[in-house]
Coordinates of C-alpha atoms in Angstrom, one line a residue:
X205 CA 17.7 -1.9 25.7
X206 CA 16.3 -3.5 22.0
X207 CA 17.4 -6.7 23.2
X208 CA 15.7 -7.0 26.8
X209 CA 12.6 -5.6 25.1
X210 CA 12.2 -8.2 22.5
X211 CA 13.4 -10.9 24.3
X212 CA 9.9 -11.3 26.0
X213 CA 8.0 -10.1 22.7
X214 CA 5.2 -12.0 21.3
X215 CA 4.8 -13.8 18.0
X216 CA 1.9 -15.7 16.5
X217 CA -0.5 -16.3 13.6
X218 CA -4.1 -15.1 13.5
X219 CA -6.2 -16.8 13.6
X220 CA -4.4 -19.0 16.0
X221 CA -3.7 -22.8 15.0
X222 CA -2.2 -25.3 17.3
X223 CA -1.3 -27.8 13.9
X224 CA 1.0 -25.1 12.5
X225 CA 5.0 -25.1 13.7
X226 CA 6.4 -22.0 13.6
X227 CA 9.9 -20.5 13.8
X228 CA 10.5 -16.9 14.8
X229 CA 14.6 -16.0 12.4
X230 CA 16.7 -13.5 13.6
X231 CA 19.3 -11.9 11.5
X232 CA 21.5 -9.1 11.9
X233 CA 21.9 -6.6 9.3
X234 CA 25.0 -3.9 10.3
X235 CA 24.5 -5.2 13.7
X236 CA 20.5 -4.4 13.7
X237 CA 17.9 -6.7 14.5
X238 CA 15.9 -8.4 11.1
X239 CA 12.8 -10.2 12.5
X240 CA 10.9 -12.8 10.1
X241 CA 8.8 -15.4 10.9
X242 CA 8.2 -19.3 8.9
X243 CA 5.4 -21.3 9.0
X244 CA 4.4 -24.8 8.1
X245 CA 1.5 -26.2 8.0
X246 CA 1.9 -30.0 10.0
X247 CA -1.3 -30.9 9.6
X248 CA -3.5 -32.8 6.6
X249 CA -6.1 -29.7 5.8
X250 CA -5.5 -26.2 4.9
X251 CA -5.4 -23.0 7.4
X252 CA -6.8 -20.0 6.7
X253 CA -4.7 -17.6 8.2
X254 CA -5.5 -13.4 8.3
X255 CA -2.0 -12.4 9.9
X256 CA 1.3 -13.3 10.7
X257 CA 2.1 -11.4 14.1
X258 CA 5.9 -10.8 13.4
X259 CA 6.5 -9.1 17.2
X260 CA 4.3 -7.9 19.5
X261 CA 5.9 -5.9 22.8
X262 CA 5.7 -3.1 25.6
X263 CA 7.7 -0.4 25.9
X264 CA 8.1 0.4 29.6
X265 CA 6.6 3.3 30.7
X266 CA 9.9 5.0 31.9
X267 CA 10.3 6.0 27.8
X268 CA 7.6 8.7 27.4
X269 CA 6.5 9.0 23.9
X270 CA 6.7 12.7 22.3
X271 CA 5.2 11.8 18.8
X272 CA 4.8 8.8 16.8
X273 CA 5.0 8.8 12.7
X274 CA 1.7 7.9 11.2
X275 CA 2.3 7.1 7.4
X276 CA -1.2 5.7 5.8
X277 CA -0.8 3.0 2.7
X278 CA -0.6 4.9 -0.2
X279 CA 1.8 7.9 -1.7
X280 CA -1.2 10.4 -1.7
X281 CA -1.7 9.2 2.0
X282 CA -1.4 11.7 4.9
X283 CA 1.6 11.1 6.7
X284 CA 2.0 13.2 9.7
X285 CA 4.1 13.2 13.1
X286 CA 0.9 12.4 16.1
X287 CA 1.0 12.6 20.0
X288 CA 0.0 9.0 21.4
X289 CA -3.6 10.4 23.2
X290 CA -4.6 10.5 19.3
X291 CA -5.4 7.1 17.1
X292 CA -5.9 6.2 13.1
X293 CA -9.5 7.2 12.8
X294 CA -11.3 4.7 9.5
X295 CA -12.3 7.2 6.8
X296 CA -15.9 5.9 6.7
X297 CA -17.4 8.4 3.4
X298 CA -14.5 10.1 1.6
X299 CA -10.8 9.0 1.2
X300 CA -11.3 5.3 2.0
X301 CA -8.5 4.9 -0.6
X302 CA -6.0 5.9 1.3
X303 CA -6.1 3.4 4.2
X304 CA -5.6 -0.7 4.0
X305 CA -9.2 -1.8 4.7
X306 CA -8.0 -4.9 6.5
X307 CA -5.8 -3.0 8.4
X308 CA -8.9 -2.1 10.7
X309 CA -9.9 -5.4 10.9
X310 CA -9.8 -7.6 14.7
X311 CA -9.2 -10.8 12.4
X312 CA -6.7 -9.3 10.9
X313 CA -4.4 -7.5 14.2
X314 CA -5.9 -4.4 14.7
X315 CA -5.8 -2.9 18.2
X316 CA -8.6 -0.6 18.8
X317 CA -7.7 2.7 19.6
X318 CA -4.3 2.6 17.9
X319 CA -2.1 4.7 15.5
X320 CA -1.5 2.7 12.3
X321 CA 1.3 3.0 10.4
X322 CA 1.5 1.0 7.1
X323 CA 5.1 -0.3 5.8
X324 CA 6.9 2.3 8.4
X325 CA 6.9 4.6 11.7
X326 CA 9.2 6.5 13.3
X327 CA 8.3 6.3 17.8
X328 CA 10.0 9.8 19.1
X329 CA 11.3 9.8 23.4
X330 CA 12.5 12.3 25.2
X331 CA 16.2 11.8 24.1
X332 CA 16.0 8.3 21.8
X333 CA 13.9 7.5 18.9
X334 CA 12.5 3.9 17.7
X335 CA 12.7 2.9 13.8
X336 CA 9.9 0.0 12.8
X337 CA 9.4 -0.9 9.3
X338 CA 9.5 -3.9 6.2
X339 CA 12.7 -4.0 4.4
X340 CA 11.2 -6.7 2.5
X341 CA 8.3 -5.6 0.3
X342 CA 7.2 -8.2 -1.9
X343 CA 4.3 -10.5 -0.5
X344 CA 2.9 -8.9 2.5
X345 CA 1.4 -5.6 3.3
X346 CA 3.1 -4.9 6.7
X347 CA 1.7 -2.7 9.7
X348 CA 3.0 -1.0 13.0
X349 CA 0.0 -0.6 15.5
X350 CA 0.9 1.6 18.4
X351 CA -0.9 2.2 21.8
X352 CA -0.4 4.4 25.1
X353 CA -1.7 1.5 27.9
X354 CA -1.1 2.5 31.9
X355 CA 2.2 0.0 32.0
X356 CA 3.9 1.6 28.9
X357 CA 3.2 1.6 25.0
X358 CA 2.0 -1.6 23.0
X359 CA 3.8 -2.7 19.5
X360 CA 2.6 -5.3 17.6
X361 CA 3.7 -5.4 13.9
X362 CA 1.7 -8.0 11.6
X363 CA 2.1 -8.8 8.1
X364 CA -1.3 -9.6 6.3
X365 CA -1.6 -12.9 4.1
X366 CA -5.0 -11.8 3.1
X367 CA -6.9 -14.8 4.6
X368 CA -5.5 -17.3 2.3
X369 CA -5.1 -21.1 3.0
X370 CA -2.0 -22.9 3.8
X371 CA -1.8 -26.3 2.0
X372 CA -0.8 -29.4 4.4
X373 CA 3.1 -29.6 4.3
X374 CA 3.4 -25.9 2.9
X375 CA 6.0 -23.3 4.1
X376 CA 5.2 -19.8 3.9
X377 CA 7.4 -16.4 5.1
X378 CA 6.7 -13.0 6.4
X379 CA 8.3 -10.1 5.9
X380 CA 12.0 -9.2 7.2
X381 CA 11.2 -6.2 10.1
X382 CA 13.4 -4.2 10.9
X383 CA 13.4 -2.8 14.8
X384 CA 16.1 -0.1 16.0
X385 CA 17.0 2.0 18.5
X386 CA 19.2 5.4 18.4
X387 CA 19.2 9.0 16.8
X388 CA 16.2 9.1 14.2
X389 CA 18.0 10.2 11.1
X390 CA 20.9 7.3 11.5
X391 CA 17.7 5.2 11.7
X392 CA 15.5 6.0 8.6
X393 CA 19.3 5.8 7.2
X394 CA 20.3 2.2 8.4
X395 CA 16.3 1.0 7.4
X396 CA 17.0 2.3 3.6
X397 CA 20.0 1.0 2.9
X398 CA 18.4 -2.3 4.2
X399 CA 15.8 -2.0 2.1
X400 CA 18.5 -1.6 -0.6
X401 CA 20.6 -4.7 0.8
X402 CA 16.9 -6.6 0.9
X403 CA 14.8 -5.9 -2.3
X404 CA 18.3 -6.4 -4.2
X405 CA 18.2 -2.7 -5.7
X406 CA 21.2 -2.2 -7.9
X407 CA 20.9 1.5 -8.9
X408 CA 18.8 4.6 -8.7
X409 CA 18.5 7.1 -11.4
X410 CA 19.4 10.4 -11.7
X411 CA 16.4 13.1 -11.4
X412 CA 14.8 14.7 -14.3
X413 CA 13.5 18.0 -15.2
X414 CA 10.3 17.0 -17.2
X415 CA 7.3 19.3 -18.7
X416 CA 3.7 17.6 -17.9
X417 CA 1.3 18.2 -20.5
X418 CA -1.6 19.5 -19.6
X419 CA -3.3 17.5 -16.6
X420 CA -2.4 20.9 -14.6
X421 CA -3.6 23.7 -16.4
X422 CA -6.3 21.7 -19.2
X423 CA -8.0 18.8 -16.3
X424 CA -8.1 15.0 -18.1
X425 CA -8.2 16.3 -21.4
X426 CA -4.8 16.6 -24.0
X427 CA -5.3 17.3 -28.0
X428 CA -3.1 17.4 -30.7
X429 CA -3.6 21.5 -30.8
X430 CA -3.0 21.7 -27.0
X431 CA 0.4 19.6 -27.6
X432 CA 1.6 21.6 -30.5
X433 CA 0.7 25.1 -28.5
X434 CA 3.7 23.9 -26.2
X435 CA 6.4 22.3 -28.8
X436 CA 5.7 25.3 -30.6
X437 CA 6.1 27.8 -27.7
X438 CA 9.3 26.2 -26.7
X439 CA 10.6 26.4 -30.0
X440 CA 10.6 30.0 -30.2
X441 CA 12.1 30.6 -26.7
X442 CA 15.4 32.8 -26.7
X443 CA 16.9 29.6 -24.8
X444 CA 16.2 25.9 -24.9
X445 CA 14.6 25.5 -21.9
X446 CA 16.6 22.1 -19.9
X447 CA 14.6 19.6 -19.7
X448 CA 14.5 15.8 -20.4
X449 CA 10.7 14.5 -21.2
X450 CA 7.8 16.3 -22.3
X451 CA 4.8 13.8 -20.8
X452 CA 1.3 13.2 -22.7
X453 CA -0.5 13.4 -19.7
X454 CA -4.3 11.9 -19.1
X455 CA -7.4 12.7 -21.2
X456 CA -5.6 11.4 -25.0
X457 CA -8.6 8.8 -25.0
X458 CA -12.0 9.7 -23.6
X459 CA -12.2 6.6 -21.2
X460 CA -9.4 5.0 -19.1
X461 CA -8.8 1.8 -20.3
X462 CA -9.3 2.4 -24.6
X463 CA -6.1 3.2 -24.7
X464 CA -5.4 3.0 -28.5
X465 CA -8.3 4.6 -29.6
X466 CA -6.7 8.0 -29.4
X467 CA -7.3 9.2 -32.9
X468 CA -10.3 11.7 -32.1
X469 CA -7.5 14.1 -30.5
X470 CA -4.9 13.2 -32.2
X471 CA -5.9 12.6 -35.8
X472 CA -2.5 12.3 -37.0
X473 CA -1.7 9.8 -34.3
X474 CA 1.8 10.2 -32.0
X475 CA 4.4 9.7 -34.4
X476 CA 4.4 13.7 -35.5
X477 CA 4.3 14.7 -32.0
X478 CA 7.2 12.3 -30.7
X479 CA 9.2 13.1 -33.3
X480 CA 9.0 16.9 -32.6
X481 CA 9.6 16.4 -28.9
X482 CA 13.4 14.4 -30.1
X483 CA 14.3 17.1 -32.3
X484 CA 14.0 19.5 -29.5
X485 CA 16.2 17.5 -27.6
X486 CA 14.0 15.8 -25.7
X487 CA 12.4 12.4 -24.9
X488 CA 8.6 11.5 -25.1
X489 CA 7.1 10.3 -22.2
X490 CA 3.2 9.3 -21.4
X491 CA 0.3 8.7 -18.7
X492 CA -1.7 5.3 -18.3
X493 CA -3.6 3.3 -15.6
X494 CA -3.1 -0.1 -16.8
X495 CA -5.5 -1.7 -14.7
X496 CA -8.5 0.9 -13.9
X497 CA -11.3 1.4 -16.6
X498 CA -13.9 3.0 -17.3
X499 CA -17.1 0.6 -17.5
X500 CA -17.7 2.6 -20.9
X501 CA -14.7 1.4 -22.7
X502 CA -14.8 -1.2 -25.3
X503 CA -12.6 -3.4 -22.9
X504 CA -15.3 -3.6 -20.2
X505 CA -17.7 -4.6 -23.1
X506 CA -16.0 -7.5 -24.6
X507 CA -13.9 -8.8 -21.5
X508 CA -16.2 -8.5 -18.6
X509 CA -14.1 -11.7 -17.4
X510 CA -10.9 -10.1 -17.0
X511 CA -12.5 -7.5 -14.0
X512 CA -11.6 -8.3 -10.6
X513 CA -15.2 -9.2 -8.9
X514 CA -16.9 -7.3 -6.2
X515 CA -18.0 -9.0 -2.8
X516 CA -21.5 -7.4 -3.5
X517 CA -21.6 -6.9 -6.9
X518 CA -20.8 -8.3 -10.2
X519 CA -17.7 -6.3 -10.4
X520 CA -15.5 -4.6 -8.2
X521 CA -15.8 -0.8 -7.8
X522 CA -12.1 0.8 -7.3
X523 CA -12.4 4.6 -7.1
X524 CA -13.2 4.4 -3.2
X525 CA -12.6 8.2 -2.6
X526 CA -16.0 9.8 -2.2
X527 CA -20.3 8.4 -2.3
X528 CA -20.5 9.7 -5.5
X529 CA -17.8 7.2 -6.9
X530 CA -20.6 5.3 -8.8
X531 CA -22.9 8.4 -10.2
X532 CA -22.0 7.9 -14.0
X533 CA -19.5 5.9 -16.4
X534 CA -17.4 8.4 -16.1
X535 CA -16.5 8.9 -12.3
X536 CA -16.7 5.1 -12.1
X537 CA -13.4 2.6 -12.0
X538 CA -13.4 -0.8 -12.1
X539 CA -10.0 -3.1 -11.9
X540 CA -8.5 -5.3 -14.4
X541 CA -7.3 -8.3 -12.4
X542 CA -3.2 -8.7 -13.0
X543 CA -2.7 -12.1 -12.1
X544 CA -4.8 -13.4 -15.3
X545 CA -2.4 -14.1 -18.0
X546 CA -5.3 -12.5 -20.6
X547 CA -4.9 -9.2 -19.1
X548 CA -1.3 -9.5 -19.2
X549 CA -1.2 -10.0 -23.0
X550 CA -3.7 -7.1 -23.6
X551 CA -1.5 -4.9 -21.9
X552 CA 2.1 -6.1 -23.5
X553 CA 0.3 -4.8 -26.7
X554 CA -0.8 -1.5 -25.4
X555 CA 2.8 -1.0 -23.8
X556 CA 4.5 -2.0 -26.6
X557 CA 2.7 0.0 -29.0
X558 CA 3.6 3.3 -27.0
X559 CA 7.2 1.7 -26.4
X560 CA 7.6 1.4 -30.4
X561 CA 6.2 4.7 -31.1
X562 CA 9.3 6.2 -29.1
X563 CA 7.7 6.6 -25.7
X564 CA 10.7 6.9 -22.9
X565 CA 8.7 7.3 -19.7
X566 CA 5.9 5.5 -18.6
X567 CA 3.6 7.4 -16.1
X568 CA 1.9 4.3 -14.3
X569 CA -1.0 5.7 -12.5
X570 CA -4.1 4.6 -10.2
X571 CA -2.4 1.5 -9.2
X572 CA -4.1 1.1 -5.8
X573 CA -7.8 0.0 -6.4
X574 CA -5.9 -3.8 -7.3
X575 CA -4.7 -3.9 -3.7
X576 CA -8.5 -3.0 -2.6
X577 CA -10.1 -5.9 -4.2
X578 CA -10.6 -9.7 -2.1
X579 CA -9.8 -12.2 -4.3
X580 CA -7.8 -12.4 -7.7
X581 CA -8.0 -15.5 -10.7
X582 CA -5.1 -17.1 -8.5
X583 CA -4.4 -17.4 -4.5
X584 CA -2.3 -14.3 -4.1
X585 CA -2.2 -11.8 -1.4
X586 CA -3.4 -7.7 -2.1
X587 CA 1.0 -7.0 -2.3
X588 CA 1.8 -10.1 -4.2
X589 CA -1.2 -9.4 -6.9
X590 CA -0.4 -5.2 -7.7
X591 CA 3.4 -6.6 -7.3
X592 CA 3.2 -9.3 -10.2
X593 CA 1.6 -7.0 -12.5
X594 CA 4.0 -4.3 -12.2
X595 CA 6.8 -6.9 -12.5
X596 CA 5.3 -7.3 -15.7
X597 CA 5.0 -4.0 -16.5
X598 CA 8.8 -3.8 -16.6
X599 CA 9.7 -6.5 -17.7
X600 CA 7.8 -5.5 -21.2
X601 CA 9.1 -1.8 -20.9
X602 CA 12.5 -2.8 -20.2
X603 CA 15.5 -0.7 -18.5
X604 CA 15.5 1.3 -21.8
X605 CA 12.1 3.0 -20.6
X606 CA 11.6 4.5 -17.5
X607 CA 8.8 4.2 -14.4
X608 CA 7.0 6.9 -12.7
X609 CA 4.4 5.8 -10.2
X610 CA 1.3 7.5 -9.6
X611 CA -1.0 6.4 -7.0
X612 CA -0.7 3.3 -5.5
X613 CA 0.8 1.6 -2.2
X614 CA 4.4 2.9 -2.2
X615 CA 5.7 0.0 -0.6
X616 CA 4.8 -2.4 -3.7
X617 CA 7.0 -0.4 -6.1
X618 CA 10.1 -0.7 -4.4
X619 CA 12.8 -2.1 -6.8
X620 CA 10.5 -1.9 -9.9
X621 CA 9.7 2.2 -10.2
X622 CA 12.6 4.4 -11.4
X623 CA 10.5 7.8 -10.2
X624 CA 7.8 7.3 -7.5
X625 CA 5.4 10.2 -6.6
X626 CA 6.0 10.6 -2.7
X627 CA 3.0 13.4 -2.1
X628 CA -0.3 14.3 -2.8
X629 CA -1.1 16.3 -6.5
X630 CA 0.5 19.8 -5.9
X631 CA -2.9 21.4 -7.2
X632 CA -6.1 20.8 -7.8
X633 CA -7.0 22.4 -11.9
X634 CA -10.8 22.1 -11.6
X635 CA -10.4 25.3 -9.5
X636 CA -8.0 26.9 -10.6
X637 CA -9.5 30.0 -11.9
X638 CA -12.0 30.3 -9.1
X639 CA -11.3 33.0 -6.5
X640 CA -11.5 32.1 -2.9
X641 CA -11.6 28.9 -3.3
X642 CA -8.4 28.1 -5.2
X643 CA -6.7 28.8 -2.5
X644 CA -9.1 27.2 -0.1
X645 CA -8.5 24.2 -1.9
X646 CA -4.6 24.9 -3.8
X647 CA -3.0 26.1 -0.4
X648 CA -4.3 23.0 1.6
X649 CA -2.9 20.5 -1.1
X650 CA 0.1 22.2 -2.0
X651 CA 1.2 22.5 1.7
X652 CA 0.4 19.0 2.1
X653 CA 2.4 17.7 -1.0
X654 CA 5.1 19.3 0.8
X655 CA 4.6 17.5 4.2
X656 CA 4.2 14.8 3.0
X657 CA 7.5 14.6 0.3
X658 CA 9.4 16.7 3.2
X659 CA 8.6 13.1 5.7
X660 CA 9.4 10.6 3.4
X661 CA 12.3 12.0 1.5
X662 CA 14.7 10.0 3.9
X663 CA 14.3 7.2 0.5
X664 CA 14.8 9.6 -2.0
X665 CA 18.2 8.8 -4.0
X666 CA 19.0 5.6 -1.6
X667 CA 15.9 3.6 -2.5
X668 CA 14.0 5.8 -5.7
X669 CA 13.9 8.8 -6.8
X670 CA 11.2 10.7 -5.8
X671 CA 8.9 12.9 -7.3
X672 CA 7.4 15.7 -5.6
X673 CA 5.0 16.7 -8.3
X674 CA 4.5 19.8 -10.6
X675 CA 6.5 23.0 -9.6
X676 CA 4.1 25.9 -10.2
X677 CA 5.4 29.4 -11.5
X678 CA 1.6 31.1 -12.9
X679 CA -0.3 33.3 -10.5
X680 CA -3.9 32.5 -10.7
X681 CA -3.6 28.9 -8.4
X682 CA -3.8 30.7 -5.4
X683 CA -0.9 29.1 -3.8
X684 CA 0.9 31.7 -1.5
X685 CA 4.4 32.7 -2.7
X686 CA 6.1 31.5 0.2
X687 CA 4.7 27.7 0.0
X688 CA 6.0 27.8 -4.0
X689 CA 9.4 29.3 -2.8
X690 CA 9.7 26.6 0.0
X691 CA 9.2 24.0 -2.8
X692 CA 11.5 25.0 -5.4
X693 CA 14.3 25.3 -2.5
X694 CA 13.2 21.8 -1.0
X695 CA 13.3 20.3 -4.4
X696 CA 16.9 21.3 -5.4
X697 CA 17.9 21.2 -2.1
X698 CA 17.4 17.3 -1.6
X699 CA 18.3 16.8 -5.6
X700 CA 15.0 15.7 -6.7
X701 CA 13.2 15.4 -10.2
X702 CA 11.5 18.7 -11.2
X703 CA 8.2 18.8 -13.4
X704 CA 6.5 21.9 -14.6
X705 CA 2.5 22.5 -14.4
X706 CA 2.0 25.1 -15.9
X707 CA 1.6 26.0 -19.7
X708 CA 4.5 27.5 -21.5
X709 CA 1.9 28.6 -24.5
X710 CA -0.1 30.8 -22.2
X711 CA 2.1 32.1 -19.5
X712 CA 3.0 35.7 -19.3
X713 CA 6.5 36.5 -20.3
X714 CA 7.8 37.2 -16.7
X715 CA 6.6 33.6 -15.2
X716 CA 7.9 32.7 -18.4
X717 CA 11.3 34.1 -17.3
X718 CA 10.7 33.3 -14.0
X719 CA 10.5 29.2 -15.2
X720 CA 13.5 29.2 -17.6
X721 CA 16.1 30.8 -15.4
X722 CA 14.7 28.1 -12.6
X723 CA 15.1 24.7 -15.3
X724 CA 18.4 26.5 -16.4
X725 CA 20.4 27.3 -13.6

């Protein structure tokens, strides 16, 4: 049935260009269909193109559609199981993080009144199921629009090239898509290990049991006293507690971006405190955003240069989550561009600072306003530009260190992250302690970090290990006991890593109880 459907499918470029030759490749990966498309520029100016159109088809009408899998761009991103009647609404105030801007762009492919689906979706029939997604990750943010019409359902799956220009006599490549029919778990099977065979990944690590310290129970703040509470808490516990890292989470420096000017809350500086956490028995591990700052740091004072520029501004704004993103200094974010070889060399030194210190894990966080940005200091695309800078990143850290990804587009990290976060935050601290609306607030994101992880955890241990975020064992979240229980039972059931949110120092001894006999079993 694959093969009479895409034999009349559509392929093309937009915007369309009559002095371009292009060739449609076909390969066969365990005897499943790899589509890719190669372009050349024949004539003697450049082309601006928006999109490739890898494939473009109709299912017939006779396969009725019971659900389609809409997963959004980035791992914080809903990603939920819709009927067909619905489409991908554009978060217009809050949230516009979490959706590829271009991808609801006509000059770029979008069909009006679609579902989107960003790197992947799952199409569910009566009796069959329909797998579309990139196994090649690298220079393309790729996207599965789907559509109920009156003669069947439309496909079209485009790659975006970000409106960049094709030099006269230049060759360029999509992405490899990969388009399969049969039983839906042997299909998000086949597409991983492709993904494997594709983005050349030799090995994925075992998970870990790791402590984070203190995003969870302090907000964005971590002191030398709030450190110590913990190391000295665990000391004294009947039973070493199993774990492998204890993380210095966010909030060591006052502003993102001043990284080395932590000695206001930790006076003594990190040696002591790594140096405790290995003769526990443990590794070190800590929390950065290499390339969002603050506009209050020293960094944004001195090397204005280095920012990646706004379309209506001098700099680019990269919070994108709510209209209050640019009330103060402190809510603000703007983006280091990581194509510029400057930034690059500013950031070897942070990392290897931390890396000498003794640092193990890396916690790379708030990736995804680089992908939001138009332009970079070089002609890159959004995937190729957050790519390059965390091919960087690793290459400095090294396989001796180890990557956990935060928030940014989960298909740029395949191949370089070791741990990527697969959900939303399990919790929200800021409220925490307030009645009625913790769980309001707690409830609604811890349910959704466990949608979200339960739908993509097809990749976890085949293409990364994923991380489902902080396992919770206090009492005052206001998180129902039967969401944490389905957690912890999830978690070990699909041999994930396990992180603990809460604080050892100030639990009560039966969550305290509760915790060790969970890390130790």
């Amino acid at each position: 049935m694959l093969n009479k459907i895409l034999s009349g499918s559509n392929f093309r470029l937009i915007p369309d260009n009559k002095t371009i030759e292009i060739d449609r490749i076909e390969e066969k990966f365990k005897l499943n269909t790899i589509f890719s498309l190669r372009v050349r520029n024949t004539s003697n100016k450049p082309i601006i193109i928006n999109s490739f159109v890898v494939t473009e088809f109709l299912l017939p009408e006779d396969l009725i559609v019971k659900s389609v899998l809409e997963n959004n761009w980035l791992q914080c991103s809903q990603i939920s199981y819709k009927s067909l009647d619905n489409s991908t609404i554009k978060n217009k105030e809050f949230l516009q993080r979490d959706q590829n801007p271009n991808s609801f762009k006509k000059e770029y492919g979008y069909v009006n009144g679609s579902i989107i689906s960003e790197w992947f979706t799952s199409i569910n029939f009566q009796k069959d199921n329909l797998f579309v997604g990139a196994v090649t990750t690298k220079d393309q943010f790729t996207q599965i629009y789907i559509k109920k019409e009156d003669v069947g359902t439309f496909v079209r799956v485009t790659c975006q090239f970000d409106g960049l220009s094709l030099k006269p006599g230049q060759v360029i490549k999509s992405e490899k898509i990969f388009i399969r029919f049969g039983a839906e778990n042997e299909n998000k099977m086949i597409f991983s290990k492709a993904l494997v065979h594709y983005m050349n990944i030799k090995k994925v690590e075992d998970p870990i049991r790791a402590m984070c310290c203190s995003y969870y129970w302090e907000g964005n703040k971590i002191t030398d006293r709030i450190i110590n509470n913990e190391l000295d808490t665990i000391e004294n516990l009947p039973n070493k507690i199993n774990l492998d890292y204890i993380q210095l989470d966010a909030g060591y420096t006052s502003y993102f971006g001043d990284w080395l000017s932590y000695k206001d809350r930790f006076p003594n500086g990190f040696e002591k405190i790594i140096e405790r956490i290995n003769n526990l028995g443990y590794q070190a591990g800590i929390w950065i955003s290499p390339f969002s700052i603050n506009p209050g740091t020293k960094l944004h004072d001195h090397h204005k240069s280095w920012l990646l520029k706004g379309e209506h501004k001098e700099h680019f704004e990269g919070r994108w989550t709510s209209p209050f993103d640019n009330i103060s200094n402190i809510t603000d974010l703007e983006v280091l561009d990581p194509t510029k070889d400057e930034v690059k060399e500013y950031l070897k030194n942070v990392l290897l600072h931390f890396k000498n210190l003794g640092f193990k894990l890396f916690k790379i966080d708030f990736l995804y306003p680089v992908c939001l940005a138009d332009r970079y200091s070089k002609p890159v695309t959004k995937a190729q530009a957050l790519r390059e800078g965390l091919e960087f990143i690793r290459e400095i850290l090294g396989d001796d260190c180890k990557i956990l990804t935060g928030i940014t587009q989960l298909s740029s990290v395949v191949g370089i992250a070791d741990y990527v976060r697969t959900g939303i935050d399990s919790l929200n601290p800021y409220v925490t302690n307030i009645p009625f609306i913790n769980n309001i607030v707690n409830e609604y994101m811890f349910e959704n970090n466990l949608n979200e992880n339960e739908l993509r955890s097809f990749l976890n241990g085949v293409v990364w290990r994923a991380d489902p975020d902080v396992l919770i064992f206090r009492d005052e979240t206001g998180v129902v006991e039967k969401l944490i229980k389905r957690q912890k039972k999830f978690i070990k059931e699909n041999n994930m890593s396990m992180w603990i949110g809460d604080s050892i120092y100030k639990m009560d001894e039966n969550n305290k109880k509760k915790l060790i006999k969970y890390f130790n079993e």
